[in-house]
mmCIF file with all atom_site columns, C-alpha atoms in Angstrom:
data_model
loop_
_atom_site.group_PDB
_atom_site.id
_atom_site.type_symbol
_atom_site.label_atom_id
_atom_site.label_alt_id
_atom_site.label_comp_id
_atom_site.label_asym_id
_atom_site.label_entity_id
_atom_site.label_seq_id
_atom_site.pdbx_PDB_ins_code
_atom_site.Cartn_x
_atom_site.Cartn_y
_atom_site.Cartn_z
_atom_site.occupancy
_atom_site.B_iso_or_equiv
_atom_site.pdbx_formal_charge
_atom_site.auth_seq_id
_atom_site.auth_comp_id
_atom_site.auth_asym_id
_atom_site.auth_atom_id
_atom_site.pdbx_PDB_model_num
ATOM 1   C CA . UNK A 1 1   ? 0.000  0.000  0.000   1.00 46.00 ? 93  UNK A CA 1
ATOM 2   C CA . UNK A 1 2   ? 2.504  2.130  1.061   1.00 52.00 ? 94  UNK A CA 1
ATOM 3   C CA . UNK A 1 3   ? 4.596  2.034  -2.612  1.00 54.00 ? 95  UNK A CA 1
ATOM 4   C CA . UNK A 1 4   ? 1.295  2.508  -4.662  1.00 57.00 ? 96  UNK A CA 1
ATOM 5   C CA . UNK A 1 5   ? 0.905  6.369  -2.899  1.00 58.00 ? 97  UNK A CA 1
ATOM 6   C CA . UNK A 1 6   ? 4.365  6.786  -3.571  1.00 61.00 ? 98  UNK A CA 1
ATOM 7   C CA . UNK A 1 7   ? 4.246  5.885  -6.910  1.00 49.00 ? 99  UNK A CA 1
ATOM 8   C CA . UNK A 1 8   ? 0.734  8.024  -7.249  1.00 53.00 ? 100 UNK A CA 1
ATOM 9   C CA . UNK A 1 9   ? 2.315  10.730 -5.581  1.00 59.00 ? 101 UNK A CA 1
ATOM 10  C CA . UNK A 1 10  ? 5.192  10.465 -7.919  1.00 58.00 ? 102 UNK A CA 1
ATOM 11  C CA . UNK A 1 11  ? 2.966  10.455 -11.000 1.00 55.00 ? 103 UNK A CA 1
ATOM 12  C CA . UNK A 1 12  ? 0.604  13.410 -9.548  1.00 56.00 ? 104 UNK A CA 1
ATOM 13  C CA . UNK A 1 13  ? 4.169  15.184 -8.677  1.00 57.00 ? 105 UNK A CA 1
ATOM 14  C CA . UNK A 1 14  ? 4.990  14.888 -12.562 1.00 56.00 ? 106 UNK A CA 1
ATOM 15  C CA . UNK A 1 15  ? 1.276  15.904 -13.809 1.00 61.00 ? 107 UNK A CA 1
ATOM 16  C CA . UNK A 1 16  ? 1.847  19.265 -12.190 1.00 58.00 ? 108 UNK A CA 1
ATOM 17  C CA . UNK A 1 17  ? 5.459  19.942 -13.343 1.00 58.00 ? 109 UNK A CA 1
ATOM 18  C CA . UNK A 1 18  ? 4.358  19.576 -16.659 1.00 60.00 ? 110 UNK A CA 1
ATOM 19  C CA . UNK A 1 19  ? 1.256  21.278 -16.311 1.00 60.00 ? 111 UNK A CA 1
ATOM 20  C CA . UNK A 1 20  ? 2.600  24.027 -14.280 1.00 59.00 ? 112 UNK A CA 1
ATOM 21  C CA . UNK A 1 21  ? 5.562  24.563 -17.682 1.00 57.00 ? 113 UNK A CA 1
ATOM 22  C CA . UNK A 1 22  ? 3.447  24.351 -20.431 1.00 53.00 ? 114 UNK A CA 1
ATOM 23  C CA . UNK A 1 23  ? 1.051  26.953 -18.793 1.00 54.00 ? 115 UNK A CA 1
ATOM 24  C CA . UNK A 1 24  ? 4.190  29.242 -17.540 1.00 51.00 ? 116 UNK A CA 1
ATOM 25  C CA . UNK A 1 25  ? 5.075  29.837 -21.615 1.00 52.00 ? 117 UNK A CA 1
ATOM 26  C CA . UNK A 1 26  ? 2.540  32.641 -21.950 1.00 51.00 ? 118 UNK A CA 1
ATOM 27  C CA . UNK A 1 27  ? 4.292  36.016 -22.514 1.00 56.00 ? 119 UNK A CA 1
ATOM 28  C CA . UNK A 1 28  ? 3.044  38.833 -20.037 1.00 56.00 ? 120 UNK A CA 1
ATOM 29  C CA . UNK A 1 29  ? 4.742  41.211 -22.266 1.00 61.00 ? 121 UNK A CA 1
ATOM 30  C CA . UNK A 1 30  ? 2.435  43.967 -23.330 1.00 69.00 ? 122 UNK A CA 1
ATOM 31  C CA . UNK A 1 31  ? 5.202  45.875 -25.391 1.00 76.00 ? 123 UNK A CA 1
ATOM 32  C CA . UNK A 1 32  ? 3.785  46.525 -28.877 1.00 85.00 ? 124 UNK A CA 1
ATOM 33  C CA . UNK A 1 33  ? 5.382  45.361 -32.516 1.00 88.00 ? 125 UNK A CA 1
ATOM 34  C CA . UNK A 1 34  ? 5.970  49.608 -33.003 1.00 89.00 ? 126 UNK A CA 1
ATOM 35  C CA . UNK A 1 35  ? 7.489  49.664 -29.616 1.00 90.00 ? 127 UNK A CA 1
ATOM 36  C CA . UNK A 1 36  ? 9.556  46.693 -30.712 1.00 92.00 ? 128 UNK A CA 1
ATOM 37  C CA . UNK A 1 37  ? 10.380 47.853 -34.112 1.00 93.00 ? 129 UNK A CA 1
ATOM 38  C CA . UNK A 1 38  ? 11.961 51.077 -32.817 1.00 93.00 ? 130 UNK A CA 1
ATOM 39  C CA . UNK A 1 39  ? 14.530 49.807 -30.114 1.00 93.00 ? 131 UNK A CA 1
ATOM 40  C CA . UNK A 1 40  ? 15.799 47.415 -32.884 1.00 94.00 ? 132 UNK A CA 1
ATOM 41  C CA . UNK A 1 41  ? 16.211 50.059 -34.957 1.00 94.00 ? 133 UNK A CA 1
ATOM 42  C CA . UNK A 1 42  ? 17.637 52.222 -32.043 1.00 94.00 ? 134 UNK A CA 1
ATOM 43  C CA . UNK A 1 43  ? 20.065 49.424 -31.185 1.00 94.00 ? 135 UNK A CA 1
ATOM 44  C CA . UNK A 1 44  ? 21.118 49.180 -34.688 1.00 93.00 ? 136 UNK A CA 1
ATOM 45  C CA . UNK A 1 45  ? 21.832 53.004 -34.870 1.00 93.00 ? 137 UNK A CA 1
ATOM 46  C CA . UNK A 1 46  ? 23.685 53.059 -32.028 1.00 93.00 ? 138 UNK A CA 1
ATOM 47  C CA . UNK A 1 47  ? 25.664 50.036 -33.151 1.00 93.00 ? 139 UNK A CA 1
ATOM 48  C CA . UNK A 1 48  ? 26.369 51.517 -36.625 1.00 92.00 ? 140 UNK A CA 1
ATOM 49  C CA . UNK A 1 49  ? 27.613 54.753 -35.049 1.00 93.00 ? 141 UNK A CA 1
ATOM 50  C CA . UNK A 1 50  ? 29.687 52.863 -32.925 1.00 93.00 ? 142 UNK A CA 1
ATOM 51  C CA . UNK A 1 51  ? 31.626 50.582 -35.936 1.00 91.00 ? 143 UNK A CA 1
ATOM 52  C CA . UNK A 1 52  ? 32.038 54.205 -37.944 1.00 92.00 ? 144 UNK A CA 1
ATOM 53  C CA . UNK A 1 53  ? 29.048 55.497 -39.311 1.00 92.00 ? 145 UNK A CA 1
ATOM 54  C CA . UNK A 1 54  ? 28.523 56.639 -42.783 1.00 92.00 ? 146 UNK A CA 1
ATOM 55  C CA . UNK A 1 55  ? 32.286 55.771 -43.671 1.00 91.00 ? 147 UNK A CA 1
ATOM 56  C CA . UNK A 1 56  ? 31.164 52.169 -42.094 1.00 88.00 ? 148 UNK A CA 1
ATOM 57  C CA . UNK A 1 57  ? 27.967 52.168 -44.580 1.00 90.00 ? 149 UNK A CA 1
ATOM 58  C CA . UNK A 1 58  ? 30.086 52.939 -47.742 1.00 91.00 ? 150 UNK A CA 1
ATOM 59  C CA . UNK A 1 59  ? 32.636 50.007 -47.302 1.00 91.00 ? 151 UNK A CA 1
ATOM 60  C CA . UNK A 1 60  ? 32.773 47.829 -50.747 1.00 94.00 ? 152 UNK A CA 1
ATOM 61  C CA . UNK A 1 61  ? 36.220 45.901 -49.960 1.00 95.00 ? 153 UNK A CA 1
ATOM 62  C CA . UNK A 1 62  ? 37.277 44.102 -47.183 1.00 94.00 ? 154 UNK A CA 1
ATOM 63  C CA . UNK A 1 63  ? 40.687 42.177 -47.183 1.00 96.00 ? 155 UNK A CA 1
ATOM 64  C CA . UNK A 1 64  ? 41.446 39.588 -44.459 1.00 95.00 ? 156 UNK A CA 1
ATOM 65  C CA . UNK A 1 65  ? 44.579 37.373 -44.659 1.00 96.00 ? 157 UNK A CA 1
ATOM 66  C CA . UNK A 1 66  ? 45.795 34.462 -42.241 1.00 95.00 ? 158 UNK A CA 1
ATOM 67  C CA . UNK A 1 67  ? 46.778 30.806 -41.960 1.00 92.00 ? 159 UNK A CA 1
ATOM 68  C CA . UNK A 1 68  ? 44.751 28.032 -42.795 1.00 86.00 ? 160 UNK A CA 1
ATOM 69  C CA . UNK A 1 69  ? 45.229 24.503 -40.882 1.00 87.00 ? 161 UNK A CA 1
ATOM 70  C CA . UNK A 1 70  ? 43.722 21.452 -42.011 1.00 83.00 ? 162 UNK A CA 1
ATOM 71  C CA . UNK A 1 71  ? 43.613 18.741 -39.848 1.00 88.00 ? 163 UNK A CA 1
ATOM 72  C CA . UNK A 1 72  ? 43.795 15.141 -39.752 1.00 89.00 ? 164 UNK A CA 1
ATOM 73  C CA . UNK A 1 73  ? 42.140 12.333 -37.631 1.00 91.00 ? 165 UNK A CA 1
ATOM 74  C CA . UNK A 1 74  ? 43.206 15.458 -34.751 1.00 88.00 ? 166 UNK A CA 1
ATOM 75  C CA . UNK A 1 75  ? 46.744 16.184 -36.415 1.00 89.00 ? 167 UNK A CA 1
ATOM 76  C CA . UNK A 1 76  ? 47.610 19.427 -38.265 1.00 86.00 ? 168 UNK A CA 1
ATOM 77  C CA . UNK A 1 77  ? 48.601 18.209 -41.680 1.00 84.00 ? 169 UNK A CA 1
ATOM 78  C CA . UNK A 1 78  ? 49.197 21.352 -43.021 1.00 82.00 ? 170 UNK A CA 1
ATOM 79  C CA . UNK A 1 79  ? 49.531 24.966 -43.196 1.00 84.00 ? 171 UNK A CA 1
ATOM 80  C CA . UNK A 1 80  ? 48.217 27.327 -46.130 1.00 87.00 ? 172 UNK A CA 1
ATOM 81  C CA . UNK A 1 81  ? 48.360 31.094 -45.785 1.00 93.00 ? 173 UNK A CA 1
ATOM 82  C CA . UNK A 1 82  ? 45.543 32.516 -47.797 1.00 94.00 ? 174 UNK A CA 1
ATOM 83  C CA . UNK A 1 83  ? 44.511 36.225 -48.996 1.00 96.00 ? 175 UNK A CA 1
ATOM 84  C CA . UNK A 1 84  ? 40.564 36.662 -49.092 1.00 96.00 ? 176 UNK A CA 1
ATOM 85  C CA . UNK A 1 85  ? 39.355 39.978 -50.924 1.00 97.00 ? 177 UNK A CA 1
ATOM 86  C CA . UNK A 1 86  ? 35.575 40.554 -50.749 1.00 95.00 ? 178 UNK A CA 1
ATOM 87  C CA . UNK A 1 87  ? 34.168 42.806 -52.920 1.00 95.00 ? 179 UNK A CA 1
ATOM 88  C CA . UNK A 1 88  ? 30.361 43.704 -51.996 1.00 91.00 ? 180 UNK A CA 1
ATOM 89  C CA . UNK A 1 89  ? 27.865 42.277 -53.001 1.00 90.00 ? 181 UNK A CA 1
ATOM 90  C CA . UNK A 1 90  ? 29.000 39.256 -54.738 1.00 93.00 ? 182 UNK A CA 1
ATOM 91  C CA . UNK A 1 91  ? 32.447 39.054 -55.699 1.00 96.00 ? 183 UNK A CA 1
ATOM 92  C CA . UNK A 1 92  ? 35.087 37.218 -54.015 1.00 96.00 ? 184 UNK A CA 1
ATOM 93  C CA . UNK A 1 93  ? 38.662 36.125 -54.708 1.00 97.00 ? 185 UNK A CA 1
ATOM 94  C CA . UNK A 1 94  ? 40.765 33.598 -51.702 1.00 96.00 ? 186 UNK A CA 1
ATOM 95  C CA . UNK A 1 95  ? 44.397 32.908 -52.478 1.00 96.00 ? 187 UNK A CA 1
ATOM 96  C CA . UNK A 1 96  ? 46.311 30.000 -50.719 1.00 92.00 ? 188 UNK A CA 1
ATOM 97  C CA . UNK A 1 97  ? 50.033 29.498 -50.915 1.00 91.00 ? 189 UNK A CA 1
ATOM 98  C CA . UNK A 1 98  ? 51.460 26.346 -49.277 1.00 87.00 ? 190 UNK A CA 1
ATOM 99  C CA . UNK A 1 99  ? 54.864 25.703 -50.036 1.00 82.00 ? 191 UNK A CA 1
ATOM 100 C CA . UNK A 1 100 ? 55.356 24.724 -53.598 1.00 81.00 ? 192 UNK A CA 1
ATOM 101 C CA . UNK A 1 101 ? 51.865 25.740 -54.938 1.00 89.00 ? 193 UNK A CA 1
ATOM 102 C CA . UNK A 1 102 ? 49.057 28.091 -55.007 1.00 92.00 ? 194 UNK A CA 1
ATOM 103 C CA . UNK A 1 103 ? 45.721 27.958 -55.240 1.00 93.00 ? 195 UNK A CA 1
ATOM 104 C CA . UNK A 1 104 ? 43.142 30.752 -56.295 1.00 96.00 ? 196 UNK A CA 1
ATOM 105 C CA . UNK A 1 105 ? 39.380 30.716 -55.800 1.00 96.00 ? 197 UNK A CA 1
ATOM 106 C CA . UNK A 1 106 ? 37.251 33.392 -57.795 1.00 97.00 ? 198 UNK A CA 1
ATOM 107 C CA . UNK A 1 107 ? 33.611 33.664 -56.902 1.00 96.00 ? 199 UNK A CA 1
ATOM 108 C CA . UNK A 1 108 ? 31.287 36.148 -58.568 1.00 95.00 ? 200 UNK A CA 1
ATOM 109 C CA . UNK A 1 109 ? 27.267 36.158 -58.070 1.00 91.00 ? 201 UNK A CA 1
ATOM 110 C CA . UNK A 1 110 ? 26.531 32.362 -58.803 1.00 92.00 ? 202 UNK A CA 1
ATOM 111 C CA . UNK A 1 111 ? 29.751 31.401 -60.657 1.00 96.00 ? 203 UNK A CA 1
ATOM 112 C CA . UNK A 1 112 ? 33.325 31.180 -60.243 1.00 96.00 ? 204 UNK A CA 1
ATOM 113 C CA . UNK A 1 113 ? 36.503 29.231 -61.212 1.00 96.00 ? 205 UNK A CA 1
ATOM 114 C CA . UNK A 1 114 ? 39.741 27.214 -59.230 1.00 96.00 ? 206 UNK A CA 1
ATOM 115 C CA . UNK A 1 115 ? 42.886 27.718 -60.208 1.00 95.00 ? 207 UNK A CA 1
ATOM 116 C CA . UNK A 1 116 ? 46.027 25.377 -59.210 1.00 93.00 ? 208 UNK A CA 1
ATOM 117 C CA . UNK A 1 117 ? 49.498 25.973 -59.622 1.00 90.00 ? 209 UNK A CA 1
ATOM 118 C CA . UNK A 1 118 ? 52.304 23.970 -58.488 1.00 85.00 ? 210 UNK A CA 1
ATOM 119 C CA . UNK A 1 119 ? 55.500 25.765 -58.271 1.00 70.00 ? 211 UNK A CA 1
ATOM 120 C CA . UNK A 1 120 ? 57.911 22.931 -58.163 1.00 66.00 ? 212 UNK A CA 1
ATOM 121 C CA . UNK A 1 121 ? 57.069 21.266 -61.375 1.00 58.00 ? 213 UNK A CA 1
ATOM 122 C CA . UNK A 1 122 ? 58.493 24.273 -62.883 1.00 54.00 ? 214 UNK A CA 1
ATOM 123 C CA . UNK A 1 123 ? 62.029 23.214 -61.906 1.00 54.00 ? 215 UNK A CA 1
#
C-alpha cells in the first residue's frame, strides 16, 4: 500500500510539473510590434555609429589574410596562408600558398573558377 501512494504521488508530482511549464510559456509582455520595431532600430543606430558610421555604410572591400590549418584524424597536416578579398555584393577572390603551390578561388554572383598551380614542377 505504502509504494502505490508513492508511486501516485510520484505520477501526480509529474502531472503538475508539466502542467505548471506548459502553462508558464505565456508572454506577459504587453510591449507593442511599433514599440519593438523602434529599439531594434535604435540598437542598430547606435551600433552603426559605434563601428564608424557613414564611412562604415560605404565600405565595398574588405581584405582579411591568415593561416589556414587542415587537420587530420586530430593532427595538423598542413599549413596554407591565404589572402581573401571581398568585394560587396558578390564578388570574391581567396588565395592559398602552401609551399610549392598556389591555389586561387574566384567567386562572382553564382559562378566562379579554381585555379592550381604547383610551383615545383616548374624546376
Amino acid at each position: 500500500m505504502n509504494t502505490k501512494r508513492r508511486v501516485l504521488s510520484l505520477l501526480l508530482l509529474c502531472f503538475v510539473c508539466l502542467a505548471t511549464s506548459s502553462f508558464g510559456q505565456n508572454s506577459f509582455d504587453e510591449t507593442s510590434d511599433e514599440a519593438k520595431l523602434a529599439k531594434a532600430n535604435e540598437v542598430i543606430s547606435r551600433s552603426v555609429n559605434l563601428l564608424g558610421g557613414d564611412k562604415y555604410l560605404k565600405v565595398k572591400t574588405t581584405i582579411g589574410e591568415g593561416r589556414f590549418s587542415q587537420l587530420k584524424d586530430g593532427i595538423i597536416v598542413s599549413f596554407q596562408s591565404f589572402i581573401d578579398v571581398i568585394v560587396h555584393p558578390n564578388k570574391e577572390r581567396t588565395d592559398f600558398t602552401e609551399s610549392g603551390s598556389k591555389v586561387v578561388q574566384v567567386n562572382t554572383g553564382e559562378s566562379g573558377w579554381i585555379y592550381e598551380e604547383n610551383f615545383e614542377s616548374f624546376r
